[in-house]
Amino acid sequence: MSRTVSRRRFLTGTGVAFASFPFISCSTAKVAPSDRIRVAHIGCGGMGNQHIRWFSELPDVETVALCDVDSDRLAGSLKRLTERKPAAKPDTYADFRRILDRKDIDVVTCATPDHWHALVAILAFESGKDVYGEKPLSYSPREGQRMERAMLRHKAVFQLGTQIHAGDNYHRVAEIIRSGALGKIRTVRLWKTGGTRGMGFPPSEKPPATLDWNLWLGPAPYADYTPVRCHGSFRSFFDYSGGVFADFWCHIADVLFMSLAPAGLSSVDARGEVPSDGIADTPKWIDADFAFDGLDVHWTTTPPQVPGAAAMSIGAHFEGSNGTLTCDYKNRIIRIGKEAVGDLPDVPVTLPRSPGHQRNFLDAVKSRGLPESNLPYARKMTLPMHLALASFRLKRKLTWDSAKEEVVGDPAANFLLARNSRKPFDW
């Protein structure tokens, strides 16, 4: 049976009348490089509003639609946009599927909760649209695989919203590591302080009239509404995400993958605990060890005991045969011998700098090339995070077959690589 999602079936199967959609007559051809790019934004929370602001400030973008399942958030986003850009007149929708059949939309941005990321992107690819999608890439490894297949099949363009990827510091760190000035890198330590809070034991309640709770849940298992499961704290629940770890993994693992492109992942061993003071179930803290070909990577919830790390709430520490480099988003400390410096002037600039993360994406939309945080790159970077969460949940080390992309001899772990979606949002 074909795994391609039928948008028509998806629309009619969820009680949204396909015939009620307005028919918009225009060409489905990709925009010419000289034309304006028509963008729709799906998800109008904190990061969604950043998307709206970033893209609306670009001269070749026209914001044509906003979408959110919460009418209060949607109205607030529309108000903020039109105050900044009085000429903007976007249509507004509660259901993102109304955007999919508009033939005049070139790009969608997705800032929904994590459990919607893959389905929004795949449906957008199938409707002929390019996607700027927020991190993490997907809820599960299998979703990431399906996203990549759909993107390739429909020749779409995708950029993961790892905005820090465009910064100069990550580019400079990658140049220094790749130059060999620190020697052979055998160990990298990553960290992010903080973890899931328990959230207490709030009772279920009726969802606010402004929120379509059923559509917010979408493919996730049904759960009665309580505010802590929704806006702002949904990542505290495995039904929708993987906690602070899932949220911040790609923020800092990105500099590792930019610098070393680790390959041949063979094992993942995670440990930690969940909160005991509430209904949240994602890690209160998590530490994990990853074995790649010739490289050991360690994630910790507290900074490692290396100089300079304690001052960084998130960071990466590269250990080379000739020296070390410790960095966060904006800073780096290089140690060779007893000397600590911020740069190595003898290492030349070899990587082209980004014109800006959103600009890079739109340039790729016009050229049909690969943006910086493209989907194949993002999927490789995201996969270790998913495996660490599986190891955490099962409380055992996982042996990974990188060629087959499956856990060796562990049906329970392989079961956690995917999830059956809730009807009628199954795909």
PDB file of N, CA and C in Angstrom, residues 14 23 40 67 109-111 142 216 280 324 361 369 371 419:
ATOM      1  N   THR A  14     -11.456  13.886   8.543  1.00  0.00           N
ATOM      2  CA  THR A  14     -11.422  14.568   9.838  1.00  0.00           C
ATOM      3  C   THR A  14     -12.538  15.586   9.968  1.00  0.00           C
ATOM      4  N   PHE A  23     -11.801  28.120  -3.985  1.00  0.00           N
ATOM      5  CA  PHE A  23     -10.949  27.753  -5.120  1.00  0.00           C
ATOM      6  C   PHE A  23     -10.202  28.984  -5.573  1.00  0.00           C
ATOM      7  N   ALA A  40       2.919  31.322   4.159  1.00  0.00           N
ATOM      8  CA  ALA A  40       1.890  31.087   5.171  1.00  0.00           C
ATOM      9  C   ALA A  40       2.554  30.538   6.425  1.00  0.00           C
ATOM     10  N   CYS A  67      -2.136  30.755  10.698  1.00  0.00           N
ATOM     11  CA  CYS A  67      -2.969  29.642  11.138  1.00  0.00           C
ATOM     12  C   CYS A  67      -2.612  29.241  12.558  1.00  0.00           C
ATOM     13  N   THR A 109       5.733  27.975   6.895  1.00  0.00           N
ATOM     14  CA  THR A 109       6.598  27.772   8.051  1.00  0.00           C
ATOM     15  C   THR A 109       5.781  27.034   9.096  1.00  0.00           C
ATOM     16  N   CYS A 110       6.453  26.177   9.841  1.00  0.00           N
ATOM     17  CA  CYS A 110       5.759  25.334  10.818  1.00  0.00           C
ATOM     18  C   CYS A 110       6.373  25.544  12.192  1.00  0.00           C
ATOM     19  N   ALA A 111       5.586  26.069  13.122  1.00  0.00           N
ATOM     20  CA  ALA A 111       6.014  26.239  14.509  1.00  0.00           C
ATOM     21  C   ALA A 111       4.960  25.652  15.441  1.00  0.00           C
ATOM     22  N   ARG A 142      11.283   7.436  12.517  1.00  0.00           N
ATOM     23  CA  ARG A 142      10.571   7.005  11.308  1.00  0.00           C
ATOM     24  C   ARG A 142       9.884   8.180  10.629  1.00  0.00           C
ATOM     25  N   TRP A 216      -5.427  20.284  18.212  1.00  0.00           N
ATOM     26  CA  TRP A 216      -4.112  20.467  18.842  1.00  0.00           C
ATOM     27  C   TRP A 216      -3.467  19.103  19.073  1.00  0.00           C
ATOM     28  N   ALA A 280       4.263  15.150  34.595  1.00  0.00           N
ATOM     29  CA  ALA A 280       5.228  15.174  33.495  1.00  0.00           C
ATOM     30  C   ALA A 280       6.060  13.897  33.496  1.00  0.00           C
ATOM     31  N   THR A 324      42.143  21.807  22.983  1.00  0.00           N
ATOM     32  CA  THR A 324      40.703  21.714  23.188  1.00  0.00           C
ATOM     33  C   THR A 324      40.017  23.005  22.734  1.00  0.00           C
ATOM     34  N   PHE A 361      17.249  30.188   3.297  1.00  0.00           N
ATOM     35  CA  PHE A 361      16.151  29.311   2.885  1.00  0.00           C
ATOM     36  C   PHE A 361      15.440  29.847   1.645  1.00  0.00           C
ATOM     37  N   GLY A 369      18.089  24.884  -4.700  1.00  0.00           N
ATOM     38  CA  GLY A 369      19.270  24.245  -4.131  1.00  0.00           C
ATOM     39  C   GLY A 369      19.033  23.814  -2.698  1.00  0.00           C
ATOM     40  N   PRO A 371      19.449  24.351   1.241  1.00  0.00           N
ATOM     41  CA  PRO A 371      19.788  25.346   2.256  1.00  0.00           C
ATOM     42  C   PRO A 371      20.772  24.767   3.267  1.00  0.00           C
ATOM     43  N   ARG A 419       5.451   5.621  15.883  1.00  0.00           N
ATOM     44  CA  ARG A 419       4.227   5.608  16.670  1.00  0.00           C
ATOM     45  C   ARG A 419       3.034   5.561  15.737  1.00  0.00           C
TER      46      ARG A 419
END
